Tab-separated table of C-alpha atoms and ligand atoms in Angstrom:
chain	number	residue	atom	x	y	z
S	1	MET	CA	9.956	22.411	17.403
S	2	SER	CA	12.719	23.311	14.947
S	3	SER	CA	13.651	26.981	14.681
S	4	LEU	CA	14.513	26.471	11.013
S	5	SER	CA	11.824	26.594	8.372
S	6	TYR	CA	12.029	24.419	5.303
S	7	PRO	CA	10.510	25.401	1.957
S	8	THR	CA	7.582	23.459	0.537
S	9	PRO	CA	8.962	21.295	-2.280
S	10	LEU	CA	8.148	22.261	-5.873
S	11	TYR	CA	5.243	20.195	-7.205
S	12	ALA	CA	3.662	22.231	-10.040
S	13	HIS	CA	3.829	19.191	-12.365
S	14	ALA	CA	1.566	17.045	-10.098
S	15	GLY	CA	-2.096	16.662	-11.010
S	16	ARG	CA	-1.690	18.050	-14.535
S	17	GLY	CA	-0.333	17.138	-17.969
S	18	ARG	CA	1.058	13.602	-17.986
S	19	PHE	CA	0.592	13.507	-14.215
S	20	GLU	CA	-3.084	14.484	-14.382
S	21	ASP	CA	-4.075	11.222	-12.653
S	22	VAL	CA	-1.644	11.680	-9.780
S	23	TYR	CA	-2.979	12.998	-6.469
S	24	GLU	CA	-2.231	16.702	-6.322
S	25	PRO	CA	-0.925	17.802	-2.912
S	26	ALA	CA	-3.852	18.969	-0.803
S	27	GLU	CA	-4.671	19.840	2.787
S	28	ASP	CA	-3.749	16.375	4.047
S	29	SER	CA	-0.345	16.548	2.344
S	30	PHE	CA	0.348	19.988	3.820
S	31	LEU	CA	-0.777	18.986	7.309
S	32	PHE	CA	1.608	16.040	7.071
S	33	ILE	CA	4.431	18.337	5.960
S	34	ASP	CA	3.662	20.704	8.837
S	35	ALA	CA	3.831	17.796	11.312
S	36	LEU	CA	7.193	16.695	9.908
S	37	GLU	CA	8.496	20.248	10.098
S	38	ARG	CA	7.444	20.471	13.736
S	39	ASP	CA	9.361	17.238	14.416
S	40	ALA	CA	12.380	18.288	12.333
S	41	ASP	CA	14.881	18.349	15.209
S	42	GLU	CA	13.768	14.960	16.453
S	43	LEU	CA	13.844	13.438	12.978
S	44	GLN	CA	17.345	14.762	12.410
S	45	GLY	CA	18.413	13.343	15.786
S	46	LEU	CA	16.894	9.978	14.885
S	47	SER	CA	18.958	9.965	11.699
S	48	PRO	CA	16.964	7.175	10.057
S	49	SER	CA	18.679	5.040	7.448
S	50	VAL	CA	15.458	3.988	5.726
S	51	CYS	CA	12.285	6.047	5.377
S	52	LEU	CA	9.192	4.760	3.669
S	53	GLU	CA	6.130	6.554	2.394
S	54	VAL	CA	3.228	4.308	1.474
S	55	GLY	CA	1.138	5.966	-1.224
S	56	SER	CA	3.552	8.732	-2.152
S	57	GLY	CA	1.407	10.279	-4.915
S	58	SER	CA	3.344	13.326	-6.103
S	59	GLY	CA	6.227	12.566	-3.725
S	60	VAL	CA	5.981	15.999	-2.136
S	61	VAL	CA	5.919	14.655	1.449
S	62	SER	CA	9.009	12.481	0.954
S	63	ALA	CA	10.793	15.303	-0.866
S	64	PHE	CA	10.098	17.494	2.145
S	65	LEU	CA	11.323	14.862	4.591
S	66	ALA	CA	14.465	14.337	2.523
S	67	SER	CA	15.185	18.063	2.706
S	68	VAL	CA	14.843	17.931	6.513
S	69	VAL	CA	16.653	14.657	7.287
S	70	GLY	CA	19.246	14.790	4.533
S	71	SER	CA	20.845	12.456	2.063
S	72	SER	CA	22.092	9.797	4.478
S	73	ALA	CA	18.718	8.012	4.430
S	74	LEU	CA	17.183	5.864	1.721
S	75	TYR	CA	13.725	7.190	0.817
S	76	LEU	CA	11.428	4.470	-0.479
S	77	CYS	CA	8.183	5.787	-1.950
S	78	THR	CA	5.612	3.182	-2.852
S	79	ASP	CA	2.481	3.661	-4.882
S	80	VAL	CA	0.187	1.361	-6.836
S	81	ASN	CA	-0.118	4.035	-9.535
S	82	SER	CA	2.845	3.881	-11.921
S	83	LEU	CA	2.275	7.526	-12.858
S	84	ALA	CA	2.660	8.453	-9.192
S	85	ALA	CA	6.029	6.709	-9.224
S	86	SER	CA	7.079	8.779	-12.281
S	87	CYS	CA	5.728	11.928	-10.672
S	88	THR	CA	7.647	11.167	-7.470
S	89	ALA	CA	10.825	10.779	-9.547
S	90	THR	CA	10.169	14.141	-11.214
S	91	THR	CA	9.514	15.776	-7.826
S	92	ALA	CA	12.820	14.394	-6.584
S	93	THR	CA	14.665	15.876	-9.557
S	94	CYS	CA	12.904	19.252	-9.253
S	95	ASN	CA	13.852	19.476	-5.588
S	96	ASN	CA	17.330	18.036	-5.841
S	97	VAL	CA	16.705	15.137	-3.479
S	98	ALA	CA	17.073	11.379	-4.011
S	99	LEU	CA	13.809	9.409	-3.744
S	100	GLN	CA	13.358	5.783	-4.797
S	101	PRO	CA	9.856	5.264	-6.228
S	102	VAL	CA	8.580	1.691	-6.072
S	103	ILE	CA	5.435	0.580	-7.872
S	104	THR	CA	3.890	-1.858	-5.430
S	105	ASP	CA	0.921	-2.533	-3.195
S	106	LEU	CA	1.621	-1.155	0.286
S	107	VAL	CA	5.237	-2.015	1.138
S	108	GLY	CA	6.145	-5.048	-0.901
S	109	ARG	CA	8.889	-6.591	1.227
S	110	SER	CA	10.951	-3.921	2.956
S	111	GLY	CA	12.294	-3.265	6.441
S	112	ILE	CA	11.711	0.265	7.729
S	113	GLU	CA	12.906	2.680	10.356
S	114	ALA	CA	10.453	5.457	9.791
S	115	ALA	CA	7.214	5.204	7.935
S	116	TRP	CA	4.133	7.166	7.212
S	117	ALA	CA	0.958	6.700	5.317
S	118	GLY	CA	-1.977	8.778	4.274
S	119	GLY	CA	-5.543	7.683	4.221
S	120	ARG	CA	-8.490	9.610	2.917
S	121	ARG	CA	-10.555	6.814	1.472
S	122	GLY	CA	-11.935	4.923	4.442
S	123	ARG	CA	-9.972	2.237	6.239
S	124	GLU	CA	-9.485	-0.303	3.477
S	125	VAL	CA	-5.818	0.470	2.798
S	126	ILE	CA	-5.023	1.460	6.391
S	127	ASP	CA	-6.403	-1.791	7.797
S	128	ARG	CA	-4.260	-3.861	5.468
S	129	PHE	CA	-1.186	-1.823	6.372
S	130	LEU	CA	-1.518	-1.668	10.183
S	131	PRO	CA	-0.389	-5.259	10.905
S	132	MET	CA	2.732	-4.624	8.800
S	133	VAL	CA	3.653	-1.529	10.800
S	134	THR	CA	4.196	-3.403	14.047
S	135	GLN	CA	6.357	-5.926	12.213
S	136	LEU	CA	8.424	-3.476	10.201
S	137	LEU	CA	9.010	-0.478	12.429
S	138	SER	CA	12.457	-0.419	14.004
S	139	ASN	CA	12.842	0.073	17.777
S	140	GLN	CA	13.531	3.803	17.422
S	141	GLY	CA	11.297	4.190	14.373
S	142	LEU	CA	8.377	6.569	13.995
S	143	PHE	CA	5.193	5.905	12.096
S	144	TYR	CA	3.049	8.831	10.966
S	145	LEU	CA	-0.517	8.381	9.852
S	146	VAL	CA	-2.930	10.941	8.417
S	147	THR	CA	-6.514	10.239	9.420
S	148	ILE	CA	-9.961	11.748	9.161
S	149	VAL	CA	-12.661	11.305	11.810
S	150	GLU	CA	-14.386	8.691	9.624
S	151	ASN	CA	-11.257	6.505	9.893
S	152	CYS	CA	-12.028	6.152	13.643
S	153	PRO	CA	-8.527	7.156	14.797
S	154	GLU	CA	-9.308	6.011	18.365
S	155	GLU	CA	-9.765	2.477	17.079
S	156	ILE	CA	-6.497	2.672	15.117
S	157	ILE	CA	-4.742	3.850	18.288
S	158	ARG	CA	-6.201	0.904	20.201
S	159	LEU	CA	-5.265	-1.623	17.507
S	160	LEU	CA	-1.680	-0.403	17.252
S	161	GLY	CA	-1.518	-0.182	21.045
S	162	GLU	CA	-2.243	-3.902	21.186
S	163	GLY	CA	0.676	-4.329	18.804
S	164	GLY	CA	2.989	-2.479	21.184
S	165	LEU	CA	2.864	1.029	19.703
S	166	THR	CA	2.065	4.251	21.551
S	167	ALA	CA	0.259	7.091	19.788
S	168	VAL	CA	1.043	10.791	20.062
S	169	PRO	CA	-1.358	13.239	18.402
S	170	CYS	CA	0.689	15.646	16.261
S	171	LEU	CA	-1.532	18.117	14.443
S	172	SER	CA	-5.192	18.524	13.540
S	173	ARG	CA	-6.876	20.859	11.106
S	174	ARG	CA	-10.296	21.320	9.601
S	175	ALA	CA	-10.329	21.132	5.796
S	176	HIS	CA	-13.691	21.653	4.110
S	177	ASN	CA	-15.989	19.155	5.867
S	178	GLU	CA	-13.205	16.946	7.192
S	179	ARG	CA	-11.230	16.961	10.406
S	180	LEU	CA	-7.712	15.894	9.434
S	181	SER	CA	-5.259	14.634	12.034
S	182	VAL	CA	-1.691	13.410	11.962
S	183	LEU	CA	-0.935	10.691	14.487
S	184	ARG	CA	2.581	9.603	15.330
S	185	PHE	CA	3.400	6.188	16.752
S	186	HIS	CA	6.508	4.795	18.425
S	187	ARG	CA	7.253	1.528	20.134
S	188	THR	CA	6.023	1.444	23.725
S	189	PRO	CA	9.030	1.089	26.066
S	190	PRO	CA	9.002	-2.449	27.616
S	191	SER	CA	8.516	-1.165	31.194
S	192	ARG	CA	5.344	0.756	30.221
S	193	ALA	CA	4.038	-2.128	28.134
S	194	LEU	CA	4.313	-4.401	31.201
S	195	ALA	CA	2.562	-1.868	33.424
S	196	SER	CA	-0.463	-1.456	31.122
N	201	LIG	C1	-4.418	10.665	-0.869
N	201	LIG	S1	-3.008	10.226	-1.886
N	201	LIG	C2	-1.704	10.844	-0.823
N	201	LIG	C3	-0.421	11.136	-1.588
N	201	LIG	C4	0.712	11.701	-0.715
N	201	LIG	N1	1.020	10.819	0.407
N	201	LIG	C5	0.366	13.069	-0.208
N	201	LIG	O1	0.200	13.221	1.032
N	201	LIG	O2	0.254	13.999	-1.006
N	201	LIG	C6	-2.916	8.455	-1.623
N	201	LIG	C7	-1.941	7.726	-2.560
N	201	LIG	O3	-1.904	6.346	-2.152
N	201	LIG	C8	-1.827	5.529	-3.298
N	201	LIG	N2	-2.320	4.194	-2.927
N	201	LIG	C9	-3.607	3.789	-2.775
N	201	LIG	N3	-3.655	2.487	-2.409
N	201	LIG	C10	-2.360	2.070	-2.304
N	201	LIG	C11	-1.748	0.822	-1.961
N	201	LIG	N4	-2.491	-0.241	-1.649
N	201	LIG	N5	-0.400	0.740	-1.967
N	201	LIG	C12	0.358	1.819	-2.293
N	201	LIG	N6	-0.169	3.033	-2.636
N	201	LIG	C13	-1.508	3.137	-2.634
N	201	LIG	C14	-2.666	6.267	-4.337
N	201	LIG	O4	-2.334	5.874	-5.661
N	201	LIG	C15	-2.309	7.717	-4.029
N	201	LIG	O5	-1.213	8.146	-4.804
């Protein structure tokens, strides 16, 4: 765990005014940020060149990651909501980081070294994204996923395990009636994959 603490990015514009229809950072966003902060040293050591957030909403999570990892990486932030893309651009400006919002479904066509996705609305989006993760994640890459119990995280772990990824539970927290968890995946080393 990093000894440094990083400030929560400014996001007062999200969820109001012209960004009223953009997801306002909530417990899932903050749990995700807390997980990234805990992994700060490792993420800095990884020094990714491309980071991708699928469903960036306000952009607060990517803005936080950019403040931890630094300006050497390209931060792609996709969202189907064009207002989320504008909001992400505003969040980048407010926090003096460079984020590249992309209006697209899931990932469009990009190669990634670190990726993360949030899911609060069942498995519809997650299930479409999972097969892409095993194809896109680089050998050293990390994939973070926010889940609730209803997403059946054990099944997601099994599915990605079949695709050669190992899961590490990062953080869990109860928020209202939901149990939120952040899972982190990395490629299973070849020797372990053969043994299992
Ligand atoms: C629950 S919000 C999370 C926002 C942000 N990641 C956070 O933690 O604050 C989910 C976001 O995913 C976006 N989204 C939903 N389906 C998507 C898809 N198929 N491709 C890209 N983004 C999508 C929504 O528009 C929304 O902004």
